[in-house]
mmCIF file of N, CA and C in Angstrom:
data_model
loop_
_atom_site.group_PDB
_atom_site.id
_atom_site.type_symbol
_atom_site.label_atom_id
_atom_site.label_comp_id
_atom_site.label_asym_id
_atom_site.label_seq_id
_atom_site.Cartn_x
_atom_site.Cartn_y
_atom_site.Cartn_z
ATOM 1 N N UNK A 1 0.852 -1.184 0.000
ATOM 2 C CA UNK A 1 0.000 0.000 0.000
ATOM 3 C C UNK A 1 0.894 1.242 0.000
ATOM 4 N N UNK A 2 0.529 2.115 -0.398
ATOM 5 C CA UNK A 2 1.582 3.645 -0.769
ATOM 6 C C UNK A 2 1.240 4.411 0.240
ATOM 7 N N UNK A 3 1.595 5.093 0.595
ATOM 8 C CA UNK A 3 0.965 6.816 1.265
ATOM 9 C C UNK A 3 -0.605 6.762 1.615
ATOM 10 N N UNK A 4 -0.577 7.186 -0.393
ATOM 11 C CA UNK A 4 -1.322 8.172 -0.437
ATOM 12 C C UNK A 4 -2.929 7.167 -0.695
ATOM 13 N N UNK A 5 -2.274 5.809 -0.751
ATOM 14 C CA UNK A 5 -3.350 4.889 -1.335
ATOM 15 C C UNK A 5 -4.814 4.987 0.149
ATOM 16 N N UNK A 6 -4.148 5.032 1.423
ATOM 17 C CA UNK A 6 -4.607 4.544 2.178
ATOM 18 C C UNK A 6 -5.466 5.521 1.990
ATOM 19 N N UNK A 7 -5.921 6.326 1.528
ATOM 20 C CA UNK A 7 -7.121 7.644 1.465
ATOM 21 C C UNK A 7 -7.730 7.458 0.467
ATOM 22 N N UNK A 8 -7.784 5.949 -0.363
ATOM 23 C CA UNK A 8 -8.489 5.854 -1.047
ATOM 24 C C UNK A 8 -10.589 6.323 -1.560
ATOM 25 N N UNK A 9 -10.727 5.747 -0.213
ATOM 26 C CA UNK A 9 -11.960 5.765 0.159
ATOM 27 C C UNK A 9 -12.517 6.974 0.722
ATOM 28 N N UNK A 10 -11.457 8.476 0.869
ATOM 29 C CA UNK A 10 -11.968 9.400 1.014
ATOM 30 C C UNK A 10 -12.745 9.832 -0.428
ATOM 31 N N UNK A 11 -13.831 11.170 -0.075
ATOM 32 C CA UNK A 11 -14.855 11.439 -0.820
ATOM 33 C C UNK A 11 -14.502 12.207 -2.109
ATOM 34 N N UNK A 12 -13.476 13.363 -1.145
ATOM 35 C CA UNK A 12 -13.100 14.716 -2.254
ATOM 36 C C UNK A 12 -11.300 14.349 -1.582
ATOM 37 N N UNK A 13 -10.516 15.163 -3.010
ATOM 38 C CA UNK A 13 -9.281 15.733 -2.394
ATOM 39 C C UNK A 13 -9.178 17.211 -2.644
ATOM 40 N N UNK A 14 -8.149 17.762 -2.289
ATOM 41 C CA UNK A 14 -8.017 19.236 -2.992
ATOM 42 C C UNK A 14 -6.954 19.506 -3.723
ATOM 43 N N UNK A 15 -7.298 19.705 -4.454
ATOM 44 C CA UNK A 15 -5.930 19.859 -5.769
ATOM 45 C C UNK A 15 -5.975 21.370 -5.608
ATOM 46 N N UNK A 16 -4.059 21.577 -5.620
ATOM 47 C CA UNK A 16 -3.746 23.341 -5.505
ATOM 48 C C UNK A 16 -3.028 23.169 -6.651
ATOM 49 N N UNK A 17 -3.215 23.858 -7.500
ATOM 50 C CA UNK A 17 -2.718 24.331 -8.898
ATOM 51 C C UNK A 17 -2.148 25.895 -8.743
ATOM 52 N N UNK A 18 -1.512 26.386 -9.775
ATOM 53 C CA UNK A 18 -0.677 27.015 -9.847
ATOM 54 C C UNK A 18 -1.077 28.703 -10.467
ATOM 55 N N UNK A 19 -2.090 29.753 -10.463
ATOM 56 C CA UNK A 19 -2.719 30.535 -11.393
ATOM 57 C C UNK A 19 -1.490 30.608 -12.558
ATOM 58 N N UNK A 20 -2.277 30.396 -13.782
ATOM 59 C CA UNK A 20 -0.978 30.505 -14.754
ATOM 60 C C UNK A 20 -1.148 31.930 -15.128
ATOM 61 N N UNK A 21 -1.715 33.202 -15.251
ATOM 62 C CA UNK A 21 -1.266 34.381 -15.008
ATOM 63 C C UNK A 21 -0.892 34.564 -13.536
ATOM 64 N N UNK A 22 -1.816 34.675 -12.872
ATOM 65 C CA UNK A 22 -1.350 35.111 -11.140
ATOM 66 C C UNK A 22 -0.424 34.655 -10.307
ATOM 67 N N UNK A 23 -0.128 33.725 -10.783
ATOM 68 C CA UNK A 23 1.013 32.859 -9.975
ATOM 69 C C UNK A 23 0.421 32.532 -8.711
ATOM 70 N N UNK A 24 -0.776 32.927 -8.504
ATOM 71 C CA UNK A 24 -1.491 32.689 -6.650
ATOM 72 C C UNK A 24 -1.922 31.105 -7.055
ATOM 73 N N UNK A 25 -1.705 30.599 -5.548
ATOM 74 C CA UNK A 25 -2.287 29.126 -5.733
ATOM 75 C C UNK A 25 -4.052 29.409 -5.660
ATOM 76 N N UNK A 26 -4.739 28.247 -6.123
ATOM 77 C CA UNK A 26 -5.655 28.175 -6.597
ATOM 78 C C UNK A 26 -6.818 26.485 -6.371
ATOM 79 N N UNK A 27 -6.803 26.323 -5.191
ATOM 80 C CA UNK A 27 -7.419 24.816 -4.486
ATOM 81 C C UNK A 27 -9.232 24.635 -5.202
ATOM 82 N N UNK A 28 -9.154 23.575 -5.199
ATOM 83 C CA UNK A 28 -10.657 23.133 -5.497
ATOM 84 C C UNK A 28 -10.552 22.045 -4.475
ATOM 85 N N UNK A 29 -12.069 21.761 -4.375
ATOM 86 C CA UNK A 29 -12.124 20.228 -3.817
ATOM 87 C C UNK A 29 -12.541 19.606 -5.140
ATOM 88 N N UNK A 30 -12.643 18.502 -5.618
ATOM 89 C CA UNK A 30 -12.854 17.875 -6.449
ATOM 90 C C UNK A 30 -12.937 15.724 -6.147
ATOM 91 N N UNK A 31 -13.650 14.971 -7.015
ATOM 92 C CA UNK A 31 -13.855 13.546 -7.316
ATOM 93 C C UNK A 31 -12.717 13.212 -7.649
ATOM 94 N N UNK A 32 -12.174 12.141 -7.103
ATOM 95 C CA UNK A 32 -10.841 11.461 -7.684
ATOM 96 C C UNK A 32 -10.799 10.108 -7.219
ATOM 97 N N UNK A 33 -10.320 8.806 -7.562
ATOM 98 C CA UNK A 33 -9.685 7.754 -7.548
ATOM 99 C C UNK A 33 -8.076 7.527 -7.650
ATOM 100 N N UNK A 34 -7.642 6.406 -7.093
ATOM 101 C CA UNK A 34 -6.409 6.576 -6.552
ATOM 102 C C UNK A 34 -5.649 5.193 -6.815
ATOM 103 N N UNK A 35 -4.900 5.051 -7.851
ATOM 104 C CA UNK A 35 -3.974 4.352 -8.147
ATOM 105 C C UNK A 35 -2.832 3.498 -8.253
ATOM 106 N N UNK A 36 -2.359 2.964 -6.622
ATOM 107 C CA UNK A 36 -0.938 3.191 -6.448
ATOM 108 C C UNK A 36 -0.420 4.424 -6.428
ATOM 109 N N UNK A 37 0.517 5.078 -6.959
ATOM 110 C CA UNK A 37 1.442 6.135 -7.232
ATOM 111 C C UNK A 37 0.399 7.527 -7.597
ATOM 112 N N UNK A 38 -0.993 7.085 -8.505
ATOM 113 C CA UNK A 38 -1.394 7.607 -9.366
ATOM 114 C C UNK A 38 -2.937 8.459 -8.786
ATOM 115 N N UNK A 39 -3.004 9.626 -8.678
ATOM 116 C CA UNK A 39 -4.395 10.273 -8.518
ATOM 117 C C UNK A 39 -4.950 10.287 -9.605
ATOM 118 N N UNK A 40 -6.383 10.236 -10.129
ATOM 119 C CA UNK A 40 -7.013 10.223 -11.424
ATOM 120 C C UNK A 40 -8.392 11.069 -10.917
ATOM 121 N N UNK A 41 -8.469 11.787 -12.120
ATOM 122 C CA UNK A 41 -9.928 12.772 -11.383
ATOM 123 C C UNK A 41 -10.197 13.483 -13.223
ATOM 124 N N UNK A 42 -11.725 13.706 -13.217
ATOM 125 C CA UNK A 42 -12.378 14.120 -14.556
ATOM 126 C C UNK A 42 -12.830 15.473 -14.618
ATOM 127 N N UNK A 43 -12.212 15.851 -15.525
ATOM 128 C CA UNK A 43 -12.682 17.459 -16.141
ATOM 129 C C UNK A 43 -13.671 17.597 -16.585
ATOM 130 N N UNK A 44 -15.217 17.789 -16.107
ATOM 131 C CA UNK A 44 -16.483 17.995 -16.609
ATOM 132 C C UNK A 44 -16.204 19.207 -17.569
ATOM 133 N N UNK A 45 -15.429 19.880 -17.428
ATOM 134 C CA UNK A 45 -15.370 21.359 -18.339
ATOM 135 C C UNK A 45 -14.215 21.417 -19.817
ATOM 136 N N UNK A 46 -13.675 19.789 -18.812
ATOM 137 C CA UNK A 46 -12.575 19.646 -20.228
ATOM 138 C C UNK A 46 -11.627 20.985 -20.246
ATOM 139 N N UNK A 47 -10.654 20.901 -21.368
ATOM 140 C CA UNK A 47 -9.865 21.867 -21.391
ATOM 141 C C UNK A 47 -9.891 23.168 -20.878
ATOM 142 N N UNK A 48 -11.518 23.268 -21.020
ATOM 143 C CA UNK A 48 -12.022 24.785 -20.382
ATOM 144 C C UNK A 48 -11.755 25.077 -18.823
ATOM 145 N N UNK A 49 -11.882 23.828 -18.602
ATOM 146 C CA UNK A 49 -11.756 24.038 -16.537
ATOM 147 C C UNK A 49 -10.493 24.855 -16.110
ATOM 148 N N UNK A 50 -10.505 25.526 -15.106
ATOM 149 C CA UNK A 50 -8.671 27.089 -15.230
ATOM 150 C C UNK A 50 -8.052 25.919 -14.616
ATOM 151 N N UNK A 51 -8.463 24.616 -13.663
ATOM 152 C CA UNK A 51 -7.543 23.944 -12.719
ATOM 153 C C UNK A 51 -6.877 23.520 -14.298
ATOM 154 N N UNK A 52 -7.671 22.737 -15.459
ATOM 155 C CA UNK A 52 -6.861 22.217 -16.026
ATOM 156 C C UNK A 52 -5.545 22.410 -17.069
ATOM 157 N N UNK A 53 -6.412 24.293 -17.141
ATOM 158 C CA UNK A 53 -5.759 25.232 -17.635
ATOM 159 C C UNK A 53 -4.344 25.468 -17.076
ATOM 160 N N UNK A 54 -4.596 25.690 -15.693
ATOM 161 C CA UNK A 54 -3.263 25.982 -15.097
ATOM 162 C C UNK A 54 -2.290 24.885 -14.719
ATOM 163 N N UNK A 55 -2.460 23.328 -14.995
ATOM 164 C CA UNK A 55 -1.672 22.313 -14.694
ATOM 165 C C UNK A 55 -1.174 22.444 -16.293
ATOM 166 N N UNK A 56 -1.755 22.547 -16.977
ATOM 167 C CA UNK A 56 -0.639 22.656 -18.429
ATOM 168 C C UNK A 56 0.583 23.978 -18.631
ATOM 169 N N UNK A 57 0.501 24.721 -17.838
ATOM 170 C CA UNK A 57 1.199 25.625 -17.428
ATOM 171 C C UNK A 57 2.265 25.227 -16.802
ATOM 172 N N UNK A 58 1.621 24.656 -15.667
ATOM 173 C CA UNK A 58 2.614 24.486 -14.639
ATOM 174 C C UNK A 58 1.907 23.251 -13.669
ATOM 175 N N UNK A 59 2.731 21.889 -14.175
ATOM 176 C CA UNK A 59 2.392 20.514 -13.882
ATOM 177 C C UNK A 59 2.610 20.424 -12.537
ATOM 178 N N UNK A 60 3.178 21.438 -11.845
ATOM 179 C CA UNK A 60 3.426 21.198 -10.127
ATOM 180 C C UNK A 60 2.139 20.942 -9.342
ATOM 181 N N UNK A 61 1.728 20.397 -8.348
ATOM 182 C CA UNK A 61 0.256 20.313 -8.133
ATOM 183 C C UNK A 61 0.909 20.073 -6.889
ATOM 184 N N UNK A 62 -0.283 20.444 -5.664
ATOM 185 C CA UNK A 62 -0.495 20.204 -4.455
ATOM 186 C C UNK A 62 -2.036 19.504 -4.657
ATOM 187 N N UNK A 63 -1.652 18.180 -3.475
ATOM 188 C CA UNK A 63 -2.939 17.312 -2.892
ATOM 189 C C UNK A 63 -3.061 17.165 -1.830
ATOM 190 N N UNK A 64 -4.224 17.634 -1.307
ATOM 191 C CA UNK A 64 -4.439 16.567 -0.218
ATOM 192 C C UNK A 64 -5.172 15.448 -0.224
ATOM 193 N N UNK A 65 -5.072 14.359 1.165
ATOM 194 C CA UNK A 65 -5.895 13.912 0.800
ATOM 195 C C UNK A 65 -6.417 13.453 2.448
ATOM 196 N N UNK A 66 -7.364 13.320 2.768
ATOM 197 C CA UNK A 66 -7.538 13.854 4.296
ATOM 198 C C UNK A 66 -6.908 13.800 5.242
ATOM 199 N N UNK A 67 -6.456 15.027 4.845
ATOM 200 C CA UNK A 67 -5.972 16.389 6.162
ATOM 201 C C UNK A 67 -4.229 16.336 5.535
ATOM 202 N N UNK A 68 -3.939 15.311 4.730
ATOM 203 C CA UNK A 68 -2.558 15.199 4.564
ATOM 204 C C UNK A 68 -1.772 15.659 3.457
ATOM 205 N N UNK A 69 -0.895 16.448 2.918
ATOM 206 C CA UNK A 69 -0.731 16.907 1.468
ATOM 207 C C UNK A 69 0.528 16.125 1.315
ATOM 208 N N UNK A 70 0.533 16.177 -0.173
ATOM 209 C CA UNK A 70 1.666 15.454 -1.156
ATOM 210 C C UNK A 70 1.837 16.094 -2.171
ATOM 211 N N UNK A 71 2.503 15.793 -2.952
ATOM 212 C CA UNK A 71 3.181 17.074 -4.109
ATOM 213 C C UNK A 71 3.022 16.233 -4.944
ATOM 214 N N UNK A 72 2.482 16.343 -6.628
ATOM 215 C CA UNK A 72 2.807 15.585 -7.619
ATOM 216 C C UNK A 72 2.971 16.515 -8.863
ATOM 217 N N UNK A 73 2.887 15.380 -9.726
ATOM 218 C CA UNK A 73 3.394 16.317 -11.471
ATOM 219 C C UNK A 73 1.574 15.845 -11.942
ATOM 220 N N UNK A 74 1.185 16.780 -12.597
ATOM 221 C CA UNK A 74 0.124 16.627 -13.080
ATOM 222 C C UNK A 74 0.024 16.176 -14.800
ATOM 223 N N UNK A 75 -0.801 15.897 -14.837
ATOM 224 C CA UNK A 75 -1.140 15.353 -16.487
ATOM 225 C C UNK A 75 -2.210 15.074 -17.232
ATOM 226 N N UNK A 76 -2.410 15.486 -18.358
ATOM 227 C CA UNK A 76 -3.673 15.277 -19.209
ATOM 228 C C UNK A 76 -3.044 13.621 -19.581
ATOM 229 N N UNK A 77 -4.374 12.507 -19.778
ATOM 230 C CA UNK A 77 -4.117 11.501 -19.932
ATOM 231 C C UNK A 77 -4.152 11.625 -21.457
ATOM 232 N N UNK A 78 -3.304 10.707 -22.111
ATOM 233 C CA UNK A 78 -3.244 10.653 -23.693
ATOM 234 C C UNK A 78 -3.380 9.166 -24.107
ATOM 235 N N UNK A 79 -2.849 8.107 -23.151
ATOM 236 C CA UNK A 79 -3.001 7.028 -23.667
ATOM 237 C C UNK A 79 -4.055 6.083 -23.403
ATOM 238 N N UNK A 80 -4.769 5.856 -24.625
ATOM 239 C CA UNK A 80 -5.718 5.185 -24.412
ATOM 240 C C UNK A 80 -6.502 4.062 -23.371
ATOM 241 N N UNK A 81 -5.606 3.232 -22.998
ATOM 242 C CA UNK A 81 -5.712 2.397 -22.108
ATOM 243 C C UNK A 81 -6.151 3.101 -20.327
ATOM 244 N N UNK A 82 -4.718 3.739 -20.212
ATOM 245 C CA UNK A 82 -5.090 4.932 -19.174
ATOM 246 C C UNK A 82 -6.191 5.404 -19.033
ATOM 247 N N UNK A 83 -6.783 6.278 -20.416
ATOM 248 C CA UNK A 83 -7.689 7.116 -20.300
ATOM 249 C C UNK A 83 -8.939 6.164 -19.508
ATOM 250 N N UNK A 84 -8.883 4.833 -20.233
ATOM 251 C CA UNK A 84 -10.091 4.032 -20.018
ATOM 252 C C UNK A 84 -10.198 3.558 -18.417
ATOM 253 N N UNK A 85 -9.016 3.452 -17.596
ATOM 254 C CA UNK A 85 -8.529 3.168 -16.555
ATOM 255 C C UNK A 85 -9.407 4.244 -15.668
ATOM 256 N N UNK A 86 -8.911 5.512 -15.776
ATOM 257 C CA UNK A 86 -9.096 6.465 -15.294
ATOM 258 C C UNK A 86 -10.748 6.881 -14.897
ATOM 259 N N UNK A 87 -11.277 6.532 -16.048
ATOM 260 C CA UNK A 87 -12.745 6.984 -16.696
ATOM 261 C C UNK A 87 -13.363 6.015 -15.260
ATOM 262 N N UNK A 88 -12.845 4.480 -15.819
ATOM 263 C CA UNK A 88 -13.575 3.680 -14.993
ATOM 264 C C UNK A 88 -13.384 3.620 -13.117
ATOM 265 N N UNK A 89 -12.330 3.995 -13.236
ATOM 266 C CA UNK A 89 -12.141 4.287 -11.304
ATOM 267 C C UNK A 89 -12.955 5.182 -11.245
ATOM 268 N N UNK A 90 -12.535 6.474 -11.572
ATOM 269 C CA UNK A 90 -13.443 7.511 -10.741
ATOM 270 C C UNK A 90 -15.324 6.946 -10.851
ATOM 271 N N UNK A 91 -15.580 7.173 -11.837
ATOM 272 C CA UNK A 91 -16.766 6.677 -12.013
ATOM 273 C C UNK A 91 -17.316 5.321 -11.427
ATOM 274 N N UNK A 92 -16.854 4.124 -11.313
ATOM 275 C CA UNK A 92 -16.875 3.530 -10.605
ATOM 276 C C UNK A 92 -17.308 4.016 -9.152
ATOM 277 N N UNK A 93 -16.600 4.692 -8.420
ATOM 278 C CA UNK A 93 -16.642 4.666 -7.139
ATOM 279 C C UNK A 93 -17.597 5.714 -6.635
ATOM 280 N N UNK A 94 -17.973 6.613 -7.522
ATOM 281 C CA UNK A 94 -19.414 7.449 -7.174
ATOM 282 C C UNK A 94 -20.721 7.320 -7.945
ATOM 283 N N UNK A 95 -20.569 6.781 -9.059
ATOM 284 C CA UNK A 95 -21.983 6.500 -9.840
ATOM 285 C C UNK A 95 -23.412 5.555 -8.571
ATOM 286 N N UNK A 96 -22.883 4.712 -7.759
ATOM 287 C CA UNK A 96 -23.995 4.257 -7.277
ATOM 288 C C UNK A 96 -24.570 5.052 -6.104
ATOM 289 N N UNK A 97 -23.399 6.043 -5.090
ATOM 290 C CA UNK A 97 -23.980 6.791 -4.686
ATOM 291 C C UNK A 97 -24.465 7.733 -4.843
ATOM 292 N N UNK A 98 -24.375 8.290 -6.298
ATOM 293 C CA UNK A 98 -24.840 9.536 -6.836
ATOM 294 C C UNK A 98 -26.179 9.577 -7.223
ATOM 295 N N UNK A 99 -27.522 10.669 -6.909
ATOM 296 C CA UNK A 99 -28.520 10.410 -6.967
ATOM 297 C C UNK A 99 -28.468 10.601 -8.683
ATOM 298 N N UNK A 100 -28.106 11.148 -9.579
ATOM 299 C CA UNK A 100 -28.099 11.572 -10.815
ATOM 300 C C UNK A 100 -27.536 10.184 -11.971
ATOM 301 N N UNK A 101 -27.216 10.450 -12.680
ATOM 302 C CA UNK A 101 -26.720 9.403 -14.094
ATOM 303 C C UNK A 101 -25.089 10.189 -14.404
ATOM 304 N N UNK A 102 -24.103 9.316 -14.435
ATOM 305 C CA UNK A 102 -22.943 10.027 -14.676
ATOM 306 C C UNK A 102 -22.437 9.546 -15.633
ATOM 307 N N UNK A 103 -22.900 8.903 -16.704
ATOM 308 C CA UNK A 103 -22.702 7.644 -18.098
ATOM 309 C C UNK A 103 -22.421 8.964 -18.658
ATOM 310 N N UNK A 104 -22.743 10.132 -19.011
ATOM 311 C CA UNK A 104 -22.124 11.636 -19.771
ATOM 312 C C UNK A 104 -21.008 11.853 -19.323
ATOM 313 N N UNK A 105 -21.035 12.427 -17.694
ATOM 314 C CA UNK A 105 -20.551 12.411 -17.435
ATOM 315 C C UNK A 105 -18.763 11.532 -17.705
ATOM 316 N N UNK A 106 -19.345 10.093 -17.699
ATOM 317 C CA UNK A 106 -17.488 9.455 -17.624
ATOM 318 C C UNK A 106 -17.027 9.283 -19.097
ATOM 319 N N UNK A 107 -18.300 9.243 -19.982
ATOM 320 C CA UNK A 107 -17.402 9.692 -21.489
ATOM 321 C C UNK A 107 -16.788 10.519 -21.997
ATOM 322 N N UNK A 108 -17.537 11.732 -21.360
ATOM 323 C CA UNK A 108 -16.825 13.273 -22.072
ATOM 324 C C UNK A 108 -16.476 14.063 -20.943
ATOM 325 N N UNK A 109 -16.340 13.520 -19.855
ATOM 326 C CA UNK A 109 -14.814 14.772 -19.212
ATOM 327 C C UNK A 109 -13.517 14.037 -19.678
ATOM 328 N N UNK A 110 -12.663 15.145 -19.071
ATOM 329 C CA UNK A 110 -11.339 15.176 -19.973
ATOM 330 C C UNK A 110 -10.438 14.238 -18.182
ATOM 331 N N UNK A 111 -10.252 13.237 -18.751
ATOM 332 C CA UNK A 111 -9.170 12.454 -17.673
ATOM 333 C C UNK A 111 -7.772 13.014 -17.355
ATOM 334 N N UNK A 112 -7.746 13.180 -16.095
ATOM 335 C CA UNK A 112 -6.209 13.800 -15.411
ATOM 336 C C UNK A 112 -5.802 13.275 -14.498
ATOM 337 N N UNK A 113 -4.458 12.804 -14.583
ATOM 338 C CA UNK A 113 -3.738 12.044 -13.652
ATOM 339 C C UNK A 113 -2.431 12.850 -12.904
ATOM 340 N N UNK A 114 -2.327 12.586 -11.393
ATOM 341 C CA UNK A 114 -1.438 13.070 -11.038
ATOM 342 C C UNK A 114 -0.285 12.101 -10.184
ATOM 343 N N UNK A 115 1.171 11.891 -10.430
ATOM 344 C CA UNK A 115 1.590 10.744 -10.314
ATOM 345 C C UNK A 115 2.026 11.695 -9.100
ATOM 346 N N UNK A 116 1.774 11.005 -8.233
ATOM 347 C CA UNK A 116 2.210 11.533 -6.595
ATOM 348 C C UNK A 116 3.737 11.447 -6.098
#
């Protein structure tokens, strides 16, 4: 088991990204699944989202993950397999508690991984 694995089963983490004009950090809470090494979490806004905006800027990322932070390199997923990996953890692990339908949802956000 890793670190960061043991927080698997938490709900949200907070990803601190980098403002790519402002240089001010910039936290969300956000959905994620957890990999070994690997955080994975979906861009409902896709490229448009500023978190995802500003990790292509500047791949440095702060996480927590309850109450505890870790530093990783951030990343848009490109390889196919991954992507499918990714899609299916997160989604996986909130679709049955979610009162809504997230099948849109896990096709068309944009998959991001952060190797811790």
């Amino acid at each position: 088991m890793t670190a960061a694995s043991r927080f698997a089963d938490e709900q949200y983490c907070y990803l601190t990204t980098r403002g790519r004009v402002s240089g001010r950090a910039h936290r969300i809470e956000i959905w994620f699944a957890i990999d070994g090494q690997t955080l994975y979490m979906l861009s409902g806004g896709g490229e448009r989202s500023d978190w995802v905006r500003n990790l292509r800027r500047d791949p440095i990322v702060g996480v927590e993950l309850g109450g505890v932070p870790f530093e990783g390199r951030a990343r848009v997923i490109t390889d196919p397999a991954e992507d499918e990996r990714a899609r299916a953890l997160v989604y996986d692990k909130y679709a049955a508690a979610y009162s809504g339908d997230l099948t849109r949802w896990r096709s068309a956000a944009l998959p991001v991984a952060v190797d811790l």
